[in-house]
GROMACS .gro file of C-alpha atoms in nm:
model
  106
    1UNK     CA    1  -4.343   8.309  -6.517
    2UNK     CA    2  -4.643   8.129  -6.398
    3UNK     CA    3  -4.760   8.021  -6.082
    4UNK     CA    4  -4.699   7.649  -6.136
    5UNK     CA    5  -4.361   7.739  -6.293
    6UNK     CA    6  -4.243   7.944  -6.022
    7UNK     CA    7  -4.364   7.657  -5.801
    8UNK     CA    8  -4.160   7.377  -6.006
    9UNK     CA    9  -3.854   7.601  -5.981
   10UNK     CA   10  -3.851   7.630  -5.604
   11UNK     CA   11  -3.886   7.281  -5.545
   12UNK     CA   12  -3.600   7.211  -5.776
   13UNK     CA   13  -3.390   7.425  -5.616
   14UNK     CA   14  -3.488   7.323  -5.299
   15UNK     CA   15  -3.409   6.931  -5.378
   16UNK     CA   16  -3.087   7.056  -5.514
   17UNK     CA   17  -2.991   7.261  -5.188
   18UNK     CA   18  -3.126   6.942  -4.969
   19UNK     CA   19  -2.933   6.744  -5.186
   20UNK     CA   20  -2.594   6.933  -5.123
   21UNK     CA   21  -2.693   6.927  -4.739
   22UNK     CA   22  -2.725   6.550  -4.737
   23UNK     CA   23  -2.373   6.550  -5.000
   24UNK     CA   24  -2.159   6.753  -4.709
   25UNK     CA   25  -2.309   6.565  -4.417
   26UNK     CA   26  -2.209   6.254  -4.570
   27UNK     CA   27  -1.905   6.271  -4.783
   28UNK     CA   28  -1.606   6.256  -4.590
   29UNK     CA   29  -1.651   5.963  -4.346
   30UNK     CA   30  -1.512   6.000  -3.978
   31UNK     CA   31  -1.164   5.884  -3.958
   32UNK     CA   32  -1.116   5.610  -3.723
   33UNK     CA   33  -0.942   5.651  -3.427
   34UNK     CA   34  -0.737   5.324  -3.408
   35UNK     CA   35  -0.734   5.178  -3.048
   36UNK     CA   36  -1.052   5.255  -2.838
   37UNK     CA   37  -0.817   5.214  -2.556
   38UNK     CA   38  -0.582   5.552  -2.626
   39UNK     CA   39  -0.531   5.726  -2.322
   40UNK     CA   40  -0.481   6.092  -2.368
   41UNK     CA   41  -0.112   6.187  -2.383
   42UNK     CA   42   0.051   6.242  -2.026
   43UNK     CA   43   0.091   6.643  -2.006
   44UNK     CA   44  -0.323   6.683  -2.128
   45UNK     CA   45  -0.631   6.633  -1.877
   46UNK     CA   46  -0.861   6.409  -1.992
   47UNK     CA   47  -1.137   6.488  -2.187
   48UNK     CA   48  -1.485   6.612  -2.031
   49UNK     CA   49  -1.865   6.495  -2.116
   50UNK     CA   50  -1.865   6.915  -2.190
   51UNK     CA   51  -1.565   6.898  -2.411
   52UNK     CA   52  -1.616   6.552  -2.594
   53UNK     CA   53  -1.936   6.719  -2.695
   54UNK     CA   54  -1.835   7.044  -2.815
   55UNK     CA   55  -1.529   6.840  -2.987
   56UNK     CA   56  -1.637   6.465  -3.106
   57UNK     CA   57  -2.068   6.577  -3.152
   58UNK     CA   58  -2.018   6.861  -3.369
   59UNK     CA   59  -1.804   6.720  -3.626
   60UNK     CA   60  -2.149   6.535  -3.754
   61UNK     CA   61  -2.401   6.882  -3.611
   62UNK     CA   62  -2.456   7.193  -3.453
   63UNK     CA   63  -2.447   7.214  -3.077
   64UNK     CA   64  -2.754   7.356  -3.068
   65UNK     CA   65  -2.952   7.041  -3.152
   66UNK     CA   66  -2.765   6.936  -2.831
   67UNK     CA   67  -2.914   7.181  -2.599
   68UNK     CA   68  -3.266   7.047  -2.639
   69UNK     CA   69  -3.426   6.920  -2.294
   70UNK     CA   70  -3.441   6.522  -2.339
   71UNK     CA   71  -3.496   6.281  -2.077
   72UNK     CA   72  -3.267   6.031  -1.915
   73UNK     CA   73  -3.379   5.755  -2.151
   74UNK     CA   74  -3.399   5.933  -2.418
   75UNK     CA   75  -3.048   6.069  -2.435
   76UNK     CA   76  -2.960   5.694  -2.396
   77UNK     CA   77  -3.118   5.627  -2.695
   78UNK     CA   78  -3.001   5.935  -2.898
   79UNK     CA   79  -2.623   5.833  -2.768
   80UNK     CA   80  -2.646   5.502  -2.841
   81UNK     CA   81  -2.802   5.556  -3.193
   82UNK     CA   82  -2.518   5.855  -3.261
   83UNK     CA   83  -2.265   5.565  -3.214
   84UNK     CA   84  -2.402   5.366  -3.435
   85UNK     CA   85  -2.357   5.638  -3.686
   86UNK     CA   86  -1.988   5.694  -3.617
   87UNK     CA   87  -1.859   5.353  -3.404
   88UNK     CA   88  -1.501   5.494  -3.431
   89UNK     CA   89  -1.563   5.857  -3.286
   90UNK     CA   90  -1.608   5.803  -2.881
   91UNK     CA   91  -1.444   5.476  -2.672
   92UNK     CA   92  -1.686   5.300  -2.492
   93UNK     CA   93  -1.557   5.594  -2.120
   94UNK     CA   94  -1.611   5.868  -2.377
   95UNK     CA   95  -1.916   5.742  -2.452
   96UNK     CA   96  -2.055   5.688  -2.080
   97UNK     CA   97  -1.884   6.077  -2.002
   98UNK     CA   98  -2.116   6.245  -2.290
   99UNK     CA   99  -2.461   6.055  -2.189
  100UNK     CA  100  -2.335   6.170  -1.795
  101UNK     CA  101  -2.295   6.502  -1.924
  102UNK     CA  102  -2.594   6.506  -2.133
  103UNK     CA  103  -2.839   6.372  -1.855
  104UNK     CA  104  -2.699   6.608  -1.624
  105UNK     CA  105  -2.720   6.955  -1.822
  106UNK     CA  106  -3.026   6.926  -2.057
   0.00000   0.00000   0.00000
């Protein structure tokens, strides 16, 4: 094969593989959660800024792209622009308990 082949055939299967990526990130929608009010049931603690991130943040990523080092305003803005993304995955005390979390931590 040729340079420019070899070339032409890595980019193709490099769209294809992106492609794919994109597909599984975006094909099954988040299921809403009905009420934002739901309390957790009686017998479980409720949820953590720790745990709703581990649980709620990586249905969409990795937790790794949590970890970075962000400031206070910045995590606002991330937070805020993560719900816009999924509306239905954290009630508005969920919410503030992740961006408490996150400010704290990273």
């Amino acid at each position: 094969m040729t340079g420019k082949r070899v070339a032409c055939v890595a980019l193709l299967l490099l769209l294809l593989l992106s492609s794919a990526l994109f597909a599984a990130c975006t094909q099954s929608p988040i299921e809403p959660r009905g009420d934002n009010e739901e309390k957790p049931p009686q017998n479980e603690a409720p949820l953590t800024g720790a745990a709703l991130v581990e649980t709620r943040c990586s249905q969409c990523h990795s937790l790794d792209r949590v970890s970075r080092e962000r400031e206070d305003q910045e995590w606002l803005e991330h937070t805020e622009r993560m719900r816009a993304k999924s509306p239905d995955l954290l009630t508005d005390e969920e919410a503030r308990l992740v961006l408490e979390y996150l400010q704290e931590t990273y």
